[in-house]
Short mmCIF file of C-alpha atoms in Angstrom, two decimals:
data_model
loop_
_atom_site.label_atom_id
_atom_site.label_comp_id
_atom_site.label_asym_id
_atom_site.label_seq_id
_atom_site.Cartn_x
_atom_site.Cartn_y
_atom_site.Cartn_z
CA UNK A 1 1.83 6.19 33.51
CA UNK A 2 1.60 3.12 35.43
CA UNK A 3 1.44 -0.61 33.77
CA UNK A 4 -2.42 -0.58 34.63
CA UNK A 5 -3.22 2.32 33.14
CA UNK A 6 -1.49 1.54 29.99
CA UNK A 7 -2.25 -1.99 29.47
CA UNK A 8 -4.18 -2.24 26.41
CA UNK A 9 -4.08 -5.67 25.66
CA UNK A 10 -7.14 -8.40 24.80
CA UNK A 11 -7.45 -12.15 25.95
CA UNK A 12 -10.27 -12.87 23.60
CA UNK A 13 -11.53 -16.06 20.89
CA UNK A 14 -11.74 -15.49 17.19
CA UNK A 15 -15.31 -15.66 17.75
CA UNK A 16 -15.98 -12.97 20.46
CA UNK A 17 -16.65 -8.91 19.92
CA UNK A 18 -15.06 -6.62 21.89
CA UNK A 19 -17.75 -4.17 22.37
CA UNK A 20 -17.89 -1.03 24.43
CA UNK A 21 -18.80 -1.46 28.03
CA UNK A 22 -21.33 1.11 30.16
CA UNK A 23 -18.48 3.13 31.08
CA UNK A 24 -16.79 3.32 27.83
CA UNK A 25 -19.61 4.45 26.03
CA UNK A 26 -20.74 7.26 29.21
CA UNK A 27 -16.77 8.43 28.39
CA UNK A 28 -17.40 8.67 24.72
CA UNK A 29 -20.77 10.41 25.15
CA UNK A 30 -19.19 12.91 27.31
CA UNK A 31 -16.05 13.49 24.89
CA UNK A 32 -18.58 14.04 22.65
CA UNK A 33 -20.70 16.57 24.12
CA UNK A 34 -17.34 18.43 25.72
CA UNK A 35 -15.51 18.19 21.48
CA UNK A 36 -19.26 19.78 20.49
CA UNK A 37 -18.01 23.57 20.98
CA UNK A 38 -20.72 25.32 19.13
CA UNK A 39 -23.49 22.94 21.04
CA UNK A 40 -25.11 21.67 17.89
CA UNK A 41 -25.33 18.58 18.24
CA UNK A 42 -22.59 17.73 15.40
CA UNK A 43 -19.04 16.93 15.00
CA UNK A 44 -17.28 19.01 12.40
CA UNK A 45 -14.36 17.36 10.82
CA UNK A 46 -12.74 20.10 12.30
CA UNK A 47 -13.62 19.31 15.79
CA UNK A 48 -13.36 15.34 15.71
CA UNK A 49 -9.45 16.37 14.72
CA UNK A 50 -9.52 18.50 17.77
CA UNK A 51 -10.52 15.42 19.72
CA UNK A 52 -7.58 13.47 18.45
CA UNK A 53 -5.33 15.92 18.65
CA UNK A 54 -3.57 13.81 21.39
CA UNK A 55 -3.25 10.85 19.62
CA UNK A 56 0.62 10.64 17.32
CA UNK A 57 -2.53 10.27 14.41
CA UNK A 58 -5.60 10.64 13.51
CA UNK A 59 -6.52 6.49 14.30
CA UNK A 60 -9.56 7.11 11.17
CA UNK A 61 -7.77 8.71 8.32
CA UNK A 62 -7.73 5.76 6.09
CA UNK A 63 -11.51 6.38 4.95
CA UNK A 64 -12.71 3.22 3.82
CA UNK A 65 -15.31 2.79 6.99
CA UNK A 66 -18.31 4.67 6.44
CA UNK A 67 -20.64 6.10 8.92
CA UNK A 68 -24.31 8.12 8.67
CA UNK A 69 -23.40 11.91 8.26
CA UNK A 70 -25.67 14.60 9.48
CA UNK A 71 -28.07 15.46 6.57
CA UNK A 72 -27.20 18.66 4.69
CA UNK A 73 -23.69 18.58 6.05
CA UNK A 74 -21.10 16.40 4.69
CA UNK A 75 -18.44 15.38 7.02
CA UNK A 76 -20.93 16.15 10.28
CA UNK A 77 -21.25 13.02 12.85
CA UNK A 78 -24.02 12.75 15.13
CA UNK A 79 -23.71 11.05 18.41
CA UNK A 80 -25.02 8.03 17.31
CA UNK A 81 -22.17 8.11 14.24
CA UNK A 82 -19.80 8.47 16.79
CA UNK A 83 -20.32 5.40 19.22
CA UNK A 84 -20.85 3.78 16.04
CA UNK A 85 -17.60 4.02 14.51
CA UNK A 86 -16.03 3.41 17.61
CA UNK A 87 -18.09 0.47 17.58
CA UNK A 88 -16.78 -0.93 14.46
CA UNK A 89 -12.55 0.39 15.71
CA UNK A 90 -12.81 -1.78 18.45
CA UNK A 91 -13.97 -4.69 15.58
CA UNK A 92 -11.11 -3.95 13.54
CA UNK A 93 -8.70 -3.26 15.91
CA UNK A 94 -9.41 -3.31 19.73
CA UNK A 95 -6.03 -2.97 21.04
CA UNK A 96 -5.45 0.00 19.21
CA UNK A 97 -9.22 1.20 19.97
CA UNK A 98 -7.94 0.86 23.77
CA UNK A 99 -4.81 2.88 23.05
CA UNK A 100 -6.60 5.59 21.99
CA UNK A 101 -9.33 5.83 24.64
CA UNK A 102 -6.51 6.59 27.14
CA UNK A 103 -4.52 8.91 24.48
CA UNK A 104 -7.83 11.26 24.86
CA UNK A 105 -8.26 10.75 28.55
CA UNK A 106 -10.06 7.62 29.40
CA UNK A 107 -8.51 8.00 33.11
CA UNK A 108 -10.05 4.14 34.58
CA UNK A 109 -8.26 0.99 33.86
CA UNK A 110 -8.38 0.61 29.62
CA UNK A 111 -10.45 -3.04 30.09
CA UNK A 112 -13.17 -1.18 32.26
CA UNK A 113 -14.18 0.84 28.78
CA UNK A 114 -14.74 -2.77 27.04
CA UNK A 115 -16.75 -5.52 27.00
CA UNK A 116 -16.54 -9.10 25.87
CA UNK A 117 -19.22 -11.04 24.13
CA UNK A 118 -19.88 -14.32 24.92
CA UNK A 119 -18.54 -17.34 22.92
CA UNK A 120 -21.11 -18.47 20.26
CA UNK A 121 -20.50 -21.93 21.69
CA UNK A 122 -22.04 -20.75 24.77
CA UNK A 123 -24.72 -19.04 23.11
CA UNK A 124 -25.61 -21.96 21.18
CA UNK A 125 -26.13 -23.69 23.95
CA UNK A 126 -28.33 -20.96 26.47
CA UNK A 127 -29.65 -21.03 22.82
CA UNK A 128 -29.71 -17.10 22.90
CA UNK A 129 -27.66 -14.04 21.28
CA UNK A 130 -25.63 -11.88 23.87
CA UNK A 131 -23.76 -9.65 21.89
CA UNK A 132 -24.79 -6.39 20.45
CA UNK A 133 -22.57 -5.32 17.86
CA UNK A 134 -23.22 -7.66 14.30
CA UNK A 135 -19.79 -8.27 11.85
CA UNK A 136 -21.65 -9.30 8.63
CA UNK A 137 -19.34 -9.89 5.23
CA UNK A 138 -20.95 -8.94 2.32
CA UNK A 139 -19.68 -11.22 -0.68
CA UNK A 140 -20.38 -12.08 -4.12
CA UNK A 141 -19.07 -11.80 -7.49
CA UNK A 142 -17.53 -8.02 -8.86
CA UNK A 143 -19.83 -5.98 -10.27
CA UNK A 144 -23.09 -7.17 -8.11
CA UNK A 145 -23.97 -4.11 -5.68
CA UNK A 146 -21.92 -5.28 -2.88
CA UNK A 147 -20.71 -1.62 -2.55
CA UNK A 148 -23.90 0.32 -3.10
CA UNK A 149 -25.37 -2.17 0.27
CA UNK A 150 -22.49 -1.71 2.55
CA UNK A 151 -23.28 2.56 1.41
CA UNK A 152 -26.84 2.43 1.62
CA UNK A 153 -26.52 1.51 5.52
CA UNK A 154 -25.20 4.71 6.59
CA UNK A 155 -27.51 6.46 3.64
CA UNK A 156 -24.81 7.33 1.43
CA UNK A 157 -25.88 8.53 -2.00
CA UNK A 158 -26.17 5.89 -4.51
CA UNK A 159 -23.32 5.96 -7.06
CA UNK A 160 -20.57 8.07 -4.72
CA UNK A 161 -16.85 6.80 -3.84
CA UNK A 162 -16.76 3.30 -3.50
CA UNK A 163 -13.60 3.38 -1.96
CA UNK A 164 -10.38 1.37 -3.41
CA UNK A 165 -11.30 -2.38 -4.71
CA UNK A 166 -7.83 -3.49 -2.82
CA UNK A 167 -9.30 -3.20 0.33
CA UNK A 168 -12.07 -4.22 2.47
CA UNK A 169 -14.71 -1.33 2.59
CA UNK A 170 -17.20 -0.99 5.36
CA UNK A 171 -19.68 0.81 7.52
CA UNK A 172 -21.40 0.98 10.59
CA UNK A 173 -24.98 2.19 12.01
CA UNK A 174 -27.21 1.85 15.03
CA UNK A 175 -30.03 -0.19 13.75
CA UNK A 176 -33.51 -0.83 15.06
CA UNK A 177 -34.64 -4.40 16.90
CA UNK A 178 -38.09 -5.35 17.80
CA UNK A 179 -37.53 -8.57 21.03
CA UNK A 180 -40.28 -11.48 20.81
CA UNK A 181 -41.40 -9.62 23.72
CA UNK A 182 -42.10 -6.20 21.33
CA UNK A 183 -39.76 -4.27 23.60
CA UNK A 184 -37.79 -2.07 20.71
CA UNK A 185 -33.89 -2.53 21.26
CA UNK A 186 -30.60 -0.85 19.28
CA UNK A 187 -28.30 -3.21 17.79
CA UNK A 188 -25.18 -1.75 16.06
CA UNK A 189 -24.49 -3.53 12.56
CA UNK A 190 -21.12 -3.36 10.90
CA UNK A 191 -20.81 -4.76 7.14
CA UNK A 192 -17.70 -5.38 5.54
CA UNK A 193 -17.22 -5.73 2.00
CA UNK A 194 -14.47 -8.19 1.27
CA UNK A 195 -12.25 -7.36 -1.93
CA UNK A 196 -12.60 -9.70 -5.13
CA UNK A 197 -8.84 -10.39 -4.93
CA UNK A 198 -8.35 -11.52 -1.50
CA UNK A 199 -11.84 -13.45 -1.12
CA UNK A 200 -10.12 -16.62 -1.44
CA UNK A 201 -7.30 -16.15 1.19
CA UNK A 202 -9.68 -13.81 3.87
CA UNK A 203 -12.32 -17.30 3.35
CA UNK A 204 -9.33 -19.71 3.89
CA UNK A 205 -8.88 -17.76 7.08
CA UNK A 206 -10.25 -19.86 9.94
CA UNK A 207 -9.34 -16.82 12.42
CA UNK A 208 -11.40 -14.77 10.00
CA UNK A 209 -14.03 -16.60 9.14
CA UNK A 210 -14.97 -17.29 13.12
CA UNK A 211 -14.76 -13.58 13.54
CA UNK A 212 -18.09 -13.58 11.02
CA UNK A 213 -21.33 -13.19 12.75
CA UNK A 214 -23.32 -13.74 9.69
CA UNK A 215 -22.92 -13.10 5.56
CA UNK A 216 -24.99 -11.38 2.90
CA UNK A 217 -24.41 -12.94 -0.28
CA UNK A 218 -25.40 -10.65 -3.05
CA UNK A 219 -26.13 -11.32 -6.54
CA UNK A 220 -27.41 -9.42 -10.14
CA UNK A 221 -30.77 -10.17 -10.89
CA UNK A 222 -30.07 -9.24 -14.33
CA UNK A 223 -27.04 -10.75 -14.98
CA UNK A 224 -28.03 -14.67 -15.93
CA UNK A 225 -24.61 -15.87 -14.48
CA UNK A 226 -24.46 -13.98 -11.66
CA UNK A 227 -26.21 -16.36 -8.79
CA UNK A 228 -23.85 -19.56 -9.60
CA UNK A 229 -20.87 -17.58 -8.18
CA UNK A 230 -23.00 -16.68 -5.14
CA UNK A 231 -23.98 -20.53 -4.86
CA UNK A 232 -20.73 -21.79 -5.30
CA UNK A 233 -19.70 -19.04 -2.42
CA UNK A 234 -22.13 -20.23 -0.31
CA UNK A 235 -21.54 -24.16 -0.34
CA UNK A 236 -17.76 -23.32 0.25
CA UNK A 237 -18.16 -21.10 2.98
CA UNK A 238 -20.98 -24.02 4.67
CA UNK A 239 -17.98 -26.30 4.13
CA UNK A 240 -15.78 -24.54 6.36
CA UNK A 241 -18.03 -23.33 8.87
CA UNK A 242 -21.75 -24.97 9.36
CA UNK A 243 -22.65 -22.01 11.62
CA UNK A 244 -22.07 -19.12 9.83
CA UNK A 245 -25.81 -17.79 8.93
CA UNK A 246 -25.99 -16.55 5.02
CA UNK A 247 -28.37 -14.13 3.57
CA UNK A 248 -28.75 -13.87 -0.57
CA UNK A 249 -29.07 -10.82 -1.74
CA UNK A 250 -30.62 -9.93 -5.05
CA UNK A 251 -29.67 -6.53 -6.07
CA UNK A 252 -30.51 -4.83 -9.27
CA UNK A 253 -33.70 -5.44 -8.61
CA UNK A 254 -35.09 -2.52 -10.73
CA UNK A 255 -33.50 -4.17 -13.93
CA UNK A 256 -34.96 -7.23 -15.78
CA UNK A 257 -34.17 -9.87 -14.20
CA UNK A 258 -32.72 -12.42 -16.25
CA UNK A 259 -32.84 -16.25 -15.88
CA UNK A 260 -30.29 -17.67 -14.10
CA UNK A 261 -28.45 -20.57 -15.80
CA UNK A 262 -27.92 -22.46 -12.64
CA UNK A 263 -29.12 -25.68 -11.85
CA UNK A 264 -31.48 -24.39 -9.89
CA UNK A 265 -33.81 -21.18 -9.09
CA UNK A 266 -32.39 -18.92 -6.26
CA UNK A 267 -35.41 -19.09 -4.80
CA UNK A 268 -35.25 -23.08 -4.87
CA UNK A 269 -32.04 -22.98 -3.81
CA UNK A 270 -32.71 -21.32 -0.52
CA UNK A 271 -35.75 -23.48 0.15
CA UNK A 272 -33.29 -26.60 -0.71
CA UNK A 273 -31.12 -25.25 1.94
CA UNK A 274 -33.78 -24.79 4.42
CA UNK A 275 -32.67 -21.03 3.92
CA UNK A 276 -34.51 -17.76 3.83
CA UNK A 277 -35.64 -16.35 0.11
CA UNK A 278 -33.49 -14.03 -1.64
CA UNK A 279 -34.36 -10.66 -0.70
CA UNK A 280 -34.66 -8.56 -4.02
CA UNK A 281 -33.15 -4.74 -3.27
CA UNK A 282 -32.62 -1.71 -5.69
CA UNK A 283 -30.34 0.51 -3.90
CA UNK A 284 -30.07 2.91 -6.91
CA UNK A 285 -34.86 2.87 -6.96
CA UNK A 286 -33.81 3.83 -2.88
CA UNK A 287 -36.10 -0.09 -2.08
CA UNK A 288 -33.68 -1.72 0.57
CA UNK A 289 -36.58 -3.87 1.91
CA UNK A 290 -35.83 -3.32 5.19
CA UNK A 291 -32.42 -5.51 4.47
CA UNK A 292 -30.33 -3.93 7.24
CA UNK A 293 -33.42 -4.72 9.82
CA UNK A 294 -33.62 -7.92 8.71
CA UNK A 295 -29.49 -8.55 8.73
CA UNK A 296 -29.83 -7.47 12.25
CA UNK A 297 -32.75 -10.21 13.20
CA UNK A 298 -30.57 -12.74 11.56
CA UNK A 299 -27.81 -11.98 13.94
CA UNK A 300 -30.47 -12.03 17.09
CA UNK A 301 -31.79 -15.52 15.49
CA UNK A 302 -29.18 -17.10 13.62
CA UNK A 303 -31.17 -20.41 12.56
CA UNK A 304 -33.15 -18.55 10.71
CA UNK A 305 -30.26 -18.63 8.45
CA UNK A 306 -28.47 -21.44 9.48
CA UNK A 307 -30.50 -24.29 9.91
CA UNK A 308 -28.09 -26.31 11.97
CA UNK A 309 -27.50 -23.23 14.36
CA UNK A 310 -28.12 -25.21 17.77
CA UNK A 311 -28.49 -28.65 16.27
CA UNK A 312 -25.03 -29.10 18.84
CA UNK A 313 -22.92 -27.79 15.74
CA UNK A 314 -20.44 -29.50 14.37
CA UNK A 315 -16.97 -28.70 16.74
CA UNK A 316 -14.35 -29.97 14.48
CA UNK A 317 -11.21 -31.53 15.45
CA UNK A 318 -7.67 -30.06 15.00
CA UNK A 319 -7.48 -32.92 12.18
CA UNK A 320 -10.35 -32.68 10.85
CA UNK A 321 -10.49 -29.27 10.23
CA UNK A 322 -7.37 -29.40 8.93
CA UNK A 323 -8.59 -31.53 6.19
CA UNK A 324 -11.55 -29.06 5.91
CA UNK A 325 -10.00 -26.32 4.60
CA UNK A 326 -7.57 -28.12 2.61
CA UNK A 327 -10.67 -29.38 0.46
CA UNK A 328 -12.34 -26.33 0.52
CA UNK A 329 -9.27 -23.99 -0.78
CA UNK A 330 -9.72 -26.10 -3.82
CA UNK A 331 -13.27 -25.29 -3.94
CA UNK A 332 -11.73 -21.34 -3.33
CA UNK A 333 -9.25 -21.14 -6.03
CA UNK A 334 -11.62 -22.54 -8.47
CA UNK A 335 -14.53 -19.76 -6.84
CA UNK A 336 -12.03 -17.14 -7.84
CA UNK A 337 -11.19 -18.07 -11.18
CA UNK A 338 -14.71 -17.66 -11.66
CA UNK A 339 -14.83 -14.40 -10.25
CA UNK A 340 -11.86 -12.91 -12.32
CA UNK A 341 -13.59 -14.37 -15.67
CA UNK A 342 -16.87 -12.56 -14.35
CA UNK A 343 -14.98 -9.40 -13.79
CA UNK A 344 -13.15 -9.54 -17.06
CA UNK A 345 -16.42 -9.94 -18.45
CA UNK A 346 -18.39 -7.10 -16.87
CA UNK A 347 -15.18 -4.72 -17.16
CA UNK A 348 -15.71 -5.43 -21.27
CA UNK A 349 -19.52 -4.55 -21.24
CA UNK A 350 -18.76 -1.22 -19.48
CA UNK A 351 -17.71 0.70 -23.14
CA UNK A 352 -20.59 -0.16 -24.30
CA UNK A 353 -22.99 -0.58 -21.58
CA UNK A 354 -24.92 2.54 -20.08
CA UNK A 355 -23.44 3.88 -16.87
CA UNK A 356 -26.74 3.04 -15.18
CA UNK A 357 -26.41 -0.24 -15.88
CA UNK A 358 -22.63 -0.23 -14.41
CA UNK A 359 -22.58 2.41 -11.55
CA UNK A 360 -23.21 -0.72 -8.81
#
């Protein structure tokens, strides 16, 4: 094979998507249709191992990013599933994404298949969104219904495998976007769940925090000390980036809510901030409030979240960024002290505490 053909690499920021181009996405559709033997319409799990037959492995055996299976059939991709989850490979890994394009026949140039979004800094100032495909970390303290939101995307049961708490969980779906104009669009939103023991040093990550096109911070309703953790969360993560749009979350919603013993409300909180309200969900009552529609219009119009979106943000310098995060991983450490004492204390409630109560 010549060098063209195999070069997979990516010249990209921290803060741009590689995202499938016209052509890579007309060369899935077709791999698709040609891996569809029995012309249903579906993917068996048999035939998307077909498909990667070529490949030294299967590139999506590790399990922990989730798409929409067909209904009735476990393990059965649509289409849609399909681009999707190549949608959030070429997130997670886009060289490798590349690779394997050409391992199952992509027969143009690798960087033809591809597309890369523009840099925010440019989009701030056209003062528009250009990408499509939406990277939004879902955090908050353990035990909030950070899982059961990054499942309910893809319309996962409520209460299945939430996959293993030392890694960073995710999924992926084709969602719904209405333009100013009332022209009806598909965006593709990917949420990733970010592990209680790593938030600290994934937040410290400048590289990874960039990569973030917006957050949903997600609290219990019924647990009274749930929201300070998600406040503290949000003023560090506004401390290291002033243009990453947040989203709180208020899950549990079909409990009694309890009264938070922070300083303030949520809902003043978010009006203090010049934020949106907390968005109350139950994903186990099946009431997402149209949360995934709304993550996407976030994404589309990031002030609505971030009120100093394209107030000419804040570019740091080298130095003073520097000193940034220095300040801030103080702020961190102490965010996940408070986090393990949370844990410890919901992981003692759970012999004694219904499983309903304790299946988020």
């Amino acid at each position: 094979l010549s060098p063209e053909y195999t070069d997979t690499s990516i010249h990209k920021s921290d803060d741009q998507n590689v995202e499938l181009s016209d052509a890579g996405a007309a060369f899935l559709a077709e791999t698709f249709r040609i891996a569809d033997t029995d012309k249903d319409g579906l993917l068996s799990p048999e035939q998307l191992d077909d498909l990667f037959s070529p490949c030294p492995e299967h590139p999506w055996s590790d399990k922990t990013r989730w798409v929409a299976e067909a209904p009735g059939k476990p393990g059965y991709w649509t289409r849609d599933a399909f681009l999707a989850r190549w949608a959030m490979y070429l997130l997670d890994d886009p060289e490798a994404a590349l690779l394997t394009l050409v391992y199952i026949g992509f027969a143009a140039a690798p960087a033809t298949a591809v597309n890369i979004s523009r840099r925010r800094r440019r989009d701030r100032f056209a003062r528009s969104v250009s990408r499509n495909v939406f990277r939004c970390y879902v955090l908050g303290a353990p035990s909030t219904g950070k899982t059961e939101l990054v499942r309910g995307l893809v319309g996962k049961s409520f209460g299945g495998d939430s996959g293993s708490p030392e890694h960073t969980v995710g999924s992926v779906s084709p969602v719904p976007y209405n333009t100013p104009e009332g022209k009806q669009q598909t965006k593709t939103l990917a949420l990733l769940e970010l592990p209680e023991a790593r938030i600290s040093q994934l937040l410290s990550s400048k590289a990874f925090l960039d990569a973030g096109d917006l957050a949903a911070i997600v609290y219990d309703v019924s647990d009274a000390s749930s929201f300070e953790y998600a406040a503290r969360l949000y003023e560090n993560i506004t401390t290291l980036r002033k243009t990453l749009p947040c989203v709180f979350i208020g899950a549990k919603a079909d409990l009694p809510p309890a009264v938070q013993t922070f300083e303030v409300s949520p809902v003043d909180f978010c009006v203090e901030h010049k934020l949106p309200e907390p968005v109350l969900v139950s994903m186990q009552a099946g009431e997402d409030q149209n949360i995934y529609q709304m993550l996407v219009e976030v994404g589309m119009n990031p002030d609505v979240a971030c009120p100093d979106y394209y107030s000419g943000e804040a570019e740091f310098s080298a130095i003073s960024r520097y000193m940034v995060y220095g300040v801030a991983g103080i702020g961190l450490a102490s965010l996940a002290y408070v986090g393990w004492k949370m844990y410890s204390s919901s992981s003692s409630k759970k012999a004694t505490t219904p499983s309903y109560h304790r299946r988020y």
